[in-house]
PDB file of C-alpha atoms in Angstrom:
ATOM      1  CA  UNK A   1       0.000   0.000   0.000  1.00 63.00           C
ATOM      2  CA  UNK A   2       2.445   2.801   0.613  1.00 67.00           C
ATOM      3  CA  UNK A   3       3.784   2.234  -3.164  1.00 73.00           C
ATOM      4  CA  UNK A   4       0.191   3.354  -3.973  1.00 70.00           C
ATOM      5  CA  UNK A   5       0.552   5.916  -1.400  1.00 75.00           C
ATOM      6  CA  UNK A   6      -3.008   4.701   0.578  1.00 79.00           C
ATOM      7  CA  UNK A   7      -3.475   4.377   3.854  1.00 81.00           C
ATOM      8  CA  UNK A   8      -6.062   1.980   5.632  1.00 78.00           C
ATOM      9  CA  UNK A   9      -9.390   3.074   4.123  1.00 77.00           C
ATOM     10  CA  UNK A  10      -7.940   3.435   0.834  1.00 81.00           C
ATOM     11  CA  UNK A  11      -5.855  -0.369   1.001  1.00 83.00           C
ATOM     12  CA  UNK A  12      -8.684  -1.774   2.233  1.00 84.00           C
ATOM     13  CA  UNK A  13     -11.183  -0.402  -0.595  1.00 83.00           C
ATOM     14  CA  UNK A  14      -8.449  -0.824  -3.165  1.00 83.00           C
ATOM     15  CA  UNK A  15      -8.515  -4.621  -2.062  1.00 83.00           C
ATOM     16  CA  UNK A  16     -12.222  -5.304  -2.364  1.00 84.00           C
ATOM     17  CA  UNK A  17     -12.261  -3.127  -5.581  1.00 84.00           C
ATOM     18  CA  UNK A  18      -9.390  -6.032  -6.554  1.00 83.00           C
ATOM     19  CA  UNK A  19     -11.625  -8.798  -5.402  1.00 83.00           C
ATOM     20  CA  UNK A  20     -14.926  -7.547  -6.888  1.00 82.00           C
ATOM     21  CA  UNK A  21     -12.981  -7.812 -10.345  1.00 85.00           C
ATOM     22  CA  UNK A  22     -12.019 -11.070 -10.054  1.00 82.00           C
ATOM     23  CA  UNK A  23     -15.036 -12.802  -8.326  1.00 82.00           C
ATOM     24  CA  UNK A  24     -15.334 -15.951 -10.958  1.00 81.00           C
ATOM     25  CA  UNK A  25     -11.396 -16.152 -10.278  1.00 80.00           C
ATOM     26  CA  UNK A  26     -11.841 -17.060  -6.737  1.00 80.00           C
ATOM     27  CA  UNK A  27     -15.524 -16.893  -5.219  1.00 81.00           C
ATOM     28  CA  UNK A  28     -16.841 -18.793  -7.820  1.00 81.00           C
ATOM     29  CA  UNK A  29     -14.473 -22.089  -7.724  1.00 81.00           C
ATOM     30  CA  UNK A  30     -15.245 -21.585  -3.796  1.00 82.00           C
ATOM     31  CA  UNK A  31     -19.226 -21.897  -3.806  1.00 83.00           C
ATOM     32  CA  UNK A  32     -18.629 -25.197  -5.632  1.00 83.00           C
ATOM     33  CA  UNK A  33     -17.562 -26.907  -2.133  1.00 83.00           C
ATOM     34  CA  UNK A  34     -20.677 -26.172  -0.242  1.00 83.00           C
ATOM     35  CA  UNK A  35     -24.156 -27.526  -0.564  1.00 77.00           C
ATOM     36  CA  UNK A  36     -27.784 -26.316  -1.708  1.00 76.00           C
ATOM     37  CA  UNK A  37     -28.867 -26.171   2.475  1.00 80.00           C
ATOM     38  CA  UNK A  38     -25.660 -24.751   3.608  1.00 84.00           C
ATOM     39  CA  UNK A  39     -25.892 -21.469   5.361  1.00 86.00           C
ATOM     40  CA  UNK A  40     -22.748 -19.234   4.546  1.00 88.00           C
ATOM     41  CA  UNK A  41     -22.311 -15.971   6.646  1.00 89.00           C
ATOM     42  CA  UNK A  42     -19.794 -13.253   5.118  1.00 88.00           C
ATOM     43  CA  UNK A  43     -18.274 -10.961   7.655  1.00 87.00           C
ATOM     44  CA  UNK A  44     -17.775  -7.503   6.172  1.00 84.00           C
ATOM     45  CA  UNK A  45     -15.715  -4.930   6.329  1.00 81.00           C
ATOM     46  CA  UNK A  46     -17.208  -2.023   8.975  1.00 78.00           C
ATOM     47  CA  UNK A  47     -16.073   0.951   6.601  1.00 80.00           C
ATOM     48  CA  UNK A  48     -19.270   2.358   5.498  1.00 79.00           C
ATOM     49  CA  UNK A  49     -18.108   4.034   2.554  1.00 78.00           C
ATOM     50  CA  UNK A  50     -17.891   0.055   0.742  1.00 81.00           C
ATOM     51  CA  UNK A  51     -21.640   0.038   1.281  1.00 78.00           C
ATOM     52  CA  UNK A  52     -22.622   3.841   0.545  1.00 76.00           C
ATOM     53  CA  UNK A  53     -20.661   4.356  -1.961  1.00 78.00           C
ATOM     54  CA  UNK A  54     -18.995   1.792  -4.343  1.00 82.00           C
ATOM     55  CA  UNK A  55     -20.693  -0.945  -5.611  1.00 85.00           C
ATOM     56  CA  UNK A  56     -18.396  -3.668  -4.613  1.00 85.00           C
ATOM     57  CA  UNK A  57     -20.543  -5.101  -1.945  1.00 87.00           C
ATOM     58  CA  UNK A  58     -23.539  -4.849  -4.196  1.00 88.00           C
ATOM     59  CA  UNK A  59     -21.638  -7.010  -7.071  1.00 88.00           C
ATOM     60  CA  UNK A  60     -20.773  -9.281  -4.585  1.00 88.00           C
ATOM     61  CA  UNK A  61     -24.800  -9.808  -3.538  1.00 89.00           C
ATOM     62  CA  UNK A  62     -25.380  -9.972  -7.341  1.00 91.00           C
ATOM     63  CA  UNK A  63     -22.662 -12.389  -7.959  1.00 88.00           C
ATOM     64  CA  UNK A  64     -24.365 -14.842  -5.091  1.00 88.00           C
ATOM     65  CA  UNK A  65     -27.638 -14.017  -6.143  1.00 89.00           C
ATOM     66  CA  UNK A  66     -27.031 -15.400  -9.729  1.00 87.00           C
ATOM     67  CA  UNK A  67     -25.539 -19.143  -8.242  1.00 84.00           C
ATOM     68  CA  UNK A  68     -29.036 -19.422  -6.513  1.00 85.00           C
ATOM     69  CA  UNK A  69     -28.185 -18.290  -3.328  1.00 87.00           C
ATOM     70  CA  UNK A  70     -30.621 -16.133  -0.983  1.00 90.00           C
ATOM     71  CA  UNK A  71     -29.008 -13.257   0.141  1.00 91.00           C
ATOM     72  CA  UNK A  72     -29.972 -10.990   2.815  1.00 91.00           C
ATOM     73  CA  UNK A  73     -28.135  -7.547   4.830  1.00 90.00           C
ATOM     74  CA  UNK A  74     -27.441  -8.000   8.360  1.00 91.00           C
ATOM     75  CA  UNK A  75     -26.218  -4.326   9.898  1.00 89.00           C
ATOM     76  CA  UNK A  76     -24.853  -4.118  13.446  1.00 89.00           C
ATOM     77  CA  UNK A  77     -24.783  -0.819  15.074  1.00 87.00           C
ATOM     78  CA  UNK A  78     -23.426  -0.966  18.724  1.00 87.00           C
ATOM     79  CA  UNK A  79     -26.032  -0.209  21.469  1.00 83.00           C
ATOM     80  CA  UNK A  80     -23.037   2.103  23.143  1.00 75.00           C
ATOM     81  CA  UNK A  81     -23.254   4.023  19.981  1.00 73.00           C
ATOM     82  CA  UNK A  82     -27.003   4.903  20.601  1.00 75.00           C
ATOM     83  CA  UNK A  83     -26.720   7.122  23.812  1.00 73.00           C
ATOM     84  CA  UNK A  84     -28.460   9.977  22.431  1.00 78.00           C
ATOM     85  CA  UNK A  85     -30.974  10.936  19.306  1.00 83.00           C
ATOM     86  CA  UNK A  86     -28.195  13.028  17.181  1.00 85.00           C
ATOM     87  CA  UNK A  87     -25.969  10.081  17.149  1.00 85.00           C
ATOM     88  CA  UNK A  88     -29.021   7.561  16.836  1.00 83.00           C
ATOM     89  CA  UNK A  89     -30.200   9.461  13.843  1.00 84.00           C
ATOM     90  CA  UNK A  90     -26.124   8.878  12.345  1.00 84.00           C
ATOM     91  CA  UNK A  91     -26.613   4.749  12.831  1.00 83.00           C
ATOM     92  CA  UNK A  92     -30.192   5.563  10.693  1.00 82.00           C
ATOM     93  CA  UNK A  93     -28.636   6.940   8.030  1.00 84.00           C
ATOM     94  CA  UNK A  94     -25.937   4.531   7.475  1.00 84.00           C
ATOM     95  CA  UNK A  95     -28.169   1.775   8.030  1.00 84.00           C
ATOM     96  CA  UNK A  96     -30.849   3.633   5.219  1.00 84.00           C
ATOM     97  CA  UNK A  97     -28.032   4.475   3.008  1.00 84.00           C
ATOM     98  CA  UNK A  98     -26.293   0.588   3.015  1.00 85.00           C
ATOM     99  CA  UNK A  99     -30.245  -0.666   2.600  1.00 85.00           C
ATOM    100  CA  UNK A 100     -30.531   1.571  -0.691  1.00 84.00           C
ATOM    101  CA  UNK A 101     -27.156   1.144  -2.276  1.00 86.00           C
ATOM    102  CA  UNK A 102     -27.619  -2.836  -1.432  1.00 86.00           C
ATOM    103  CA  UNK A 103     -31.051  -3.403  -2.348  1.00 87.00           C
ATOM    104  CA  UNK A 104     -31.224  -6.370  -0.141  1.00 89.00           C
ATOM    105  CA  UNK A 105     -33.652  -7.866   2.238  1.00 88.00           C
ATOM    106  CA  UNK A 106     -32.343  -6.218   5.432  1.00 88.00           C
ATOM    107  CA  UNK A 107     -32.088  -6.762   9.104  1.00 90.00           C
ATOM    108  CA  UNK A 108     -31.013  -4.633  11.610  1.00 88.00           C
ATOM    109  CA  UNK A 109     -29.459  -5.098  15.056  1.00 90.00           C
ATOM    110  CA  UNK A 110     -28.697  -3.311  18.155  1.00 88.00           C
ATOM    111  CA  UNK A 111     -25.424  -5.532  19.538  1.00 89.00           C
ATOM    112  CA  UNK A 112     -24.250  -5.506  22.356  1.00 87.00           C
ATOM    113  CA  UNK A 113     -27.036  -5.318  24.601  1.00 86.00           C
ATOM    114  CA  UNK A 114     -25.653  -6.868  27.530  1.00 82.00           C
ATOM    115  CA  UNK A 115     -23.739  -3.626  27.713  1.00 81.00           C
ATOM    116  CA  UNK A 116     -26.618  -1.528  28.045  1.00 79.00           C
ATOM    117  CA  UNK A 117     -27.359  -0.972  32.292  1.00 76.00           C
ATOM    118  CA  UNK A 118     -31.051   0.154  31.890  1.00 69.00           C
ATOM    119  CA  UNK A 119     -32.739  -0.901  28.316  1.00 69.00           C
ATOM    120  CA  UNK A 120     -35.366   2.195  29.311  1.00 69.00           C
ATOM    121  CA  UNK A 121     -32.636   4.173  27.842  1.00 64.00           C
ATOM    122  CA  UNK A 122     -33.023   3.035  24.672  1.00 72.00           C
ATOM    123  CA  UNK A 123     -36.522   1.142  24.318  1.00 73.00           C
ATOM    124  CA  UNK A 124     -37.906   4.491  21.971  1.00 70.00           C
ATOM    125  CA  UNK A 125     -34.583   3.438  19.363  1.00 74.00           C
ATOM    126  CA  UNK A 126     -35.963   0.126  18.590  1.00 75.00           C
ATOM    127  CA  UNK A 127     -38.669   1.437  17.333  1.00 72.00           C
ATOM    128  CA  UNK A 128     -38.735   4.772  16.333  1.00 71.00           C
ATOM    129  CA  UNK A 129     -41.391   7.720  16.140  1.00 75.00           C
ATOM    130  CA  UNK A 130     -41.298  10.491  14.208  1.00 78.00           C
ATOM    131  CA  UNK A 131     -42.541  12.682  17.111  1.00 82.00           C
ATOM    132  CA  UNK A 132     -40.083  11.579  19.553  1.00 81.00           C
ATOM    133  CA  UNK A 133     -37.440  12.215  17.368  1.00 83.00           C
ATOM    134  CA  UNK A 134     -37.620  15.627  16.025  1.00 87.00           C
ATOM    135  CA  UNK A 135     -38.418  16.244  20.282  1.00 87.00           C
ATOM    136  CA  UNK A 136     -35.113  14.747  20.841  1.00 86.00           C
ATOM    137  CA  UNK A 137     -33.351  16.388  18.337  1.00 88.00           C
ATOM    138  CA  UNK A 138     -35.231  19.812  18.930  1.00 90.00           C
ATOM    139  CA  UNK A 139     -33.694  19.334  22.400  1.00 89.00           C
ATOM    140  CA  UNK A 140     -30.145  18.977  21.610  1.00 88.00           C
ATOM    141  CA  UNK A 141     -29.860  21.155  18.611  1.00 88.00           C
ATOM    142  CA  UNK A 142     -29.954  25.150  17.948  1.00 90.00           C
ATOM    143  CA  UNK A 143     -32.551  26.383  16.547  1.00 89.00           C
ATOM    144  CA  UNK A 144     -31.856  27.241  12.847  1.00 91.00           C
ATOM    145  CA  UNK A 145     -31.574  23.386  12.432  1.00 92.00           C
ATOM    146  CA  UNK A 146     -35.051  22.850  13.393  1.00 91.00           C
ATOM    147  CA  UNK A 147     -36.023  22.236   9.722  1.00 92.00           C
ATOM    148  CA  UNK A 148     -33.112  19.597   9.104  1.00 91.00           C
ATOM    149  CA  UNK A 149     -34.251  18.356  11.876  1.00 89.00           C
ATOM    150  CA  UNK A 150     -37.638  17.735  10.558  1.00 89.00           C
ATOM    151  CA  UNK A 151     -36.075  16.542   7.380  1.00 88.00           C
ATOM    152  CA  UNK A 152     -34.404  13.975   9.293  1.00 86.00           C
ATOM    153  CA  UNK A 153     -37.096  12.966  11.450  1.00 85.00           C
ATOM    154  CA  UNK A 154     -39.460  12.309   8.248  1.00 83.00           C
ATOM    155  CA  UNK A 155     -37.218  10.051   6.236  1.00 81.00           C
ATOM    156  CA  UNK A 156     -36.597   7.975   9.281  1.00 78.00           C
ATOM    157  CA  UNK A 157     -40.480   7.839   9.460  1.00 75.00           C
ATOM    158  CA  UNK A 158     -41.134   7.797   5.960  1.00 74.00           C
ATOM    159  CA  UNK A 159     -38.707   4.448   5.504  1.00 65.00           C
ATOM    160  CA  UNK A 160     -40.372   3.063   8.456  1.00 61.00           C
ATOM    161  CA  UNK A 161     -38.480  -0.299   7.796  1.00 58.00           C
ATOM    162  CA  UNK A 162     -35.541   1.086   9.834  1.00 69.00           C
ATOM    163  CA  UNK A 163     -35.980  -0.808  12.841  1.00 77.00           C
ATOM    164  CA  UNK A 164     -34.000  -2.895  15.487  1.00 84.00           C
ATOM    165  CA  UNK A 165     -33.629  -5.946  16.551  1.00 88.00           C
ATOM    166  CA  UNK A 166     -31.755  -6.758  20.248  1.00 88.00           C
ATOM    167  CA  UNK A 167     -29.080  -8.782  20.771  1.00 90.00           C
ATOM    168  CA  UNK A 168     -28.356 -10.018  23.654  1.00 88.00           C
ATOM    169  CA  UNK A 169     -25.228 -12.384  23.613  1.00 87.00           C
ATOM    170  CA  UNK A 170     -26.323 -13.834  27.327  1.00 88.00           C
ATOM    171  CA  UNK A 171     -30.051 -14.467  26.466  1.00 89.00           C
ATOM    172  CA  UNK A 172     -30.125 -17.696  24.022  1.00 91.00           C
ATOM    173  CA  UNK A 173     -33.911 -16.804  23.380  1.00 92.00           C
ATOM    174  CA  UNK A 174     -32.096 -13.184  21.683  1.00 91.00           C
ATOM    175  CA  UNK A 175     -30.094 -15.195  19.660  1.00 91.00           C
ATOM    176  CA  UNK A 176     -32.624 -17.469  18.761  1.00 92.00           C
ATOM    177  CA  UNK A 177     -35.074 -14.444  17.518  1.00 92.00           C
ATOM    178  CA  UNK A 178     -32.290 -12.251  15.803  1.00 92.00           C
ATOM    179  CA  UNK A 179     -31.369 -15.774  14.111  1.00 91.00           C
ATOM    180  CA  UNK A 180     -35.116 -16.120  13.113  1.00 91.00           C
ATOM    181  CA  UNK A 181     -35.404 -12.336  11.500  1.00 90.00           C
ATOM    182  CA  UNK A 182     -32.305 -13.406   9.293  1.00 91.00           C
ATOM    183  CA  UNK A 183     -33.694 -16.929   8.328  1.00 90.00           C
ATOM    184  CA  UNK A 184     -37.117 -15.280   7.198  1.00 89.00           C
ATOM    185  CA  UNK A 185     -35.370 -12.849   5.424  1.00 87.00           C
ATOM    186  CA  UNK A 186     -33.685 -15.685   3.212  1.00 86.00           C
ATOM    187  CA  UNK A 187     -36.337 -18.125   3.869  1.00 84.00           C
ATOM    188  CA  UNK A 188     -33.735 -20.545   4.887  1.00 81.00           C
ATOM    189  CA  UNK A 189     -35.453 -24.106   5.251  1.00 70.00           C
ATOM    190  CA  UNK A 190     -38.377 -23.292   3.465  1.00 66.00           C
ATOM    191  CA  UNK A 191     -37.426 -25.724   0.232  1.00 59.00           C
ATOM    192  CA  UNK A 192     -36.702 -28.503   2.913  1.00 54.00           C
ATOM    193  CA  UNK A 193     -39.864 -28.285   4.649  1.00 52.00           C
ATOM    194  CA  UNK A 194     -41.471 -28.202   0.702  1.00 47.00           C
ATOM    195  CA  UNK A 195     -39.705 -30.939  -0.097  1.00 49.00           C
ATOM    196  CA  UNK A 196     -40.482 -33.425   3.348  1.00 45.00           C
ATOM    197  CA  UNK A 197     -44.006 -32.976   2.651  1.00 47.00           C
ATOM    198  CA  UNK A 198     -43.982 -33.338  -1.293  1.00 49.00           C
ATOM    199  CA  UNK A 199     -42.897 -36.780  -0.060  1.00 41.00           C
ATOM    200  CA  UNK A 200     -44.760 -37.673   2.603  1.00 49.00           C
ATOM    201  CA  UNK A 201     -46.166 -41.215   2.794  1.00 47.00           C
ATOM    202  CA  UNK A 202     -48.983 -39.997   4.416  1.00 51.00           C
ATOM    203  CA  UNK A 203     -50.499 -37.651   1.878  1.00 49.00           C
ATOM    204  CA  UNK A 204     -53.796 -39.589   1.413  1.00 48.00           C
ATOM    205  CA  UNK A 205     -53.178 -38.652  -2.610  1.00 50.00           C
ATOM    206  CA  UNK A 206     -50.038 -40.257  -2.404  1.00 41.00           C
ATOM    207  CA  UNK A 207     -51.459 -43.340  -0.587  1.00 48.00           C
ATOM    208  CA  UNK A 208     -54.318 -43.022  -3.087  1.00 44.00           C
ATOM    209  CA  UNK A 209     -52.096 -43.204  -5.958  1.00 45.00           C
ATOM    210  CA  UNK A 210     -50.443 -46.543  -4.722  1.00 42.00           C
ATOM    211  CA  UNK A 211     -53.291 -48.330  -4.947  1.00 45.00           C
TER     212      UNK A 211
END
């Protein structure tokens, strides 16, 4: 990287750029070794600027997409990182902006709940309202950014599908739901259930037919 004269960001997005070019010379050969029900989880990079901005992550999805695989977006944003509206309103708008650029099914989660000392603290985050929003943020800010503010507050509202889920990493029954959100996303076990009961000996038309 330094004869390129980059420094972290600009390695790191020079190296997926690398990868995204060359996806049949590597990713490709690699899908062969797993099966239709496998369940393959790709651990991204946290630099938001490969899922605002360049469409190497999108490729990527694509490129999975066309060997049959469902795909879905998983996007952590620590609960530490939610302590107030103004920075709540910055983990919206990444999450909004990697849901657009994507164009994936999407799930959101809160980590790192068993952080948090008093979940009242952040119970109106999980879900958010319009009204307590632009309150919040009317609180905090000066005045003359009262109209941003309501700006802000409306596209949150208006894509209401920016929502979280908890995770709890002490609570099974958390990482059982979060788990759950992700499978329905991909509807992961849905063919194997379709094809149990396409062959199931006792389907009275099957039983019928044997006669």
């Amino acid at each position: 990287m330094e004869e390129l004269g980059l420094g972290p960001n600009g390695g790191l997005i020079y190296c997926m750029e690398h990868l995204g070019e060359n996806l049949d010379d590597w990713l490709t050969e690699e899908l062969e070794n797993f099966l239709d029900d496998d369940y393959l989880i790709f651990d991204c990079p946290g630099q938001i600027e490969l899922f605002s901005h360049l469409p190497v992550l999108k490729n990527f999805a694509e490129h999975l997409k066309k060997k049959n695989f469902n795909v879905c977006a998983v996007y952590l944003l620590d609960s530490q990182f939610i302590t107030d509206v103004t920075k709540f309103i910055s983990g919206c708008m990444a999450s909004l902006s990697a849901m657009i650029k994507l164009e994936l099914p999407h799930v959101n989660i809160l980590s790192k709940m068993d952080l948090v000392k008093n979940r009242r603290d952040i119970e109106d985050y999980l879900n958010p309202e319009h009204r307590i929003i632009l309150l919040g943020l009317n609180l905090m800010m000066p005045p003359q950014f009262e109209k941003l503010n309501k700006v802000l507050a409306e596209l949150v509202d208006e894509y209401s599908m920016v929502s979280f889920v908890p995770l709890d990493l002490r609570k099974e029954s958390s990482i059982h739901y979060v788990l759950s959100q992700i499978d329905n996303c991909i509807q992961y076990g849905e063919d194997v259930d379709l094809k149990v009961k396409d062959f199931d000996p006792e389907d009275p038309d099957i039983d019928a037919g044997c006669d």
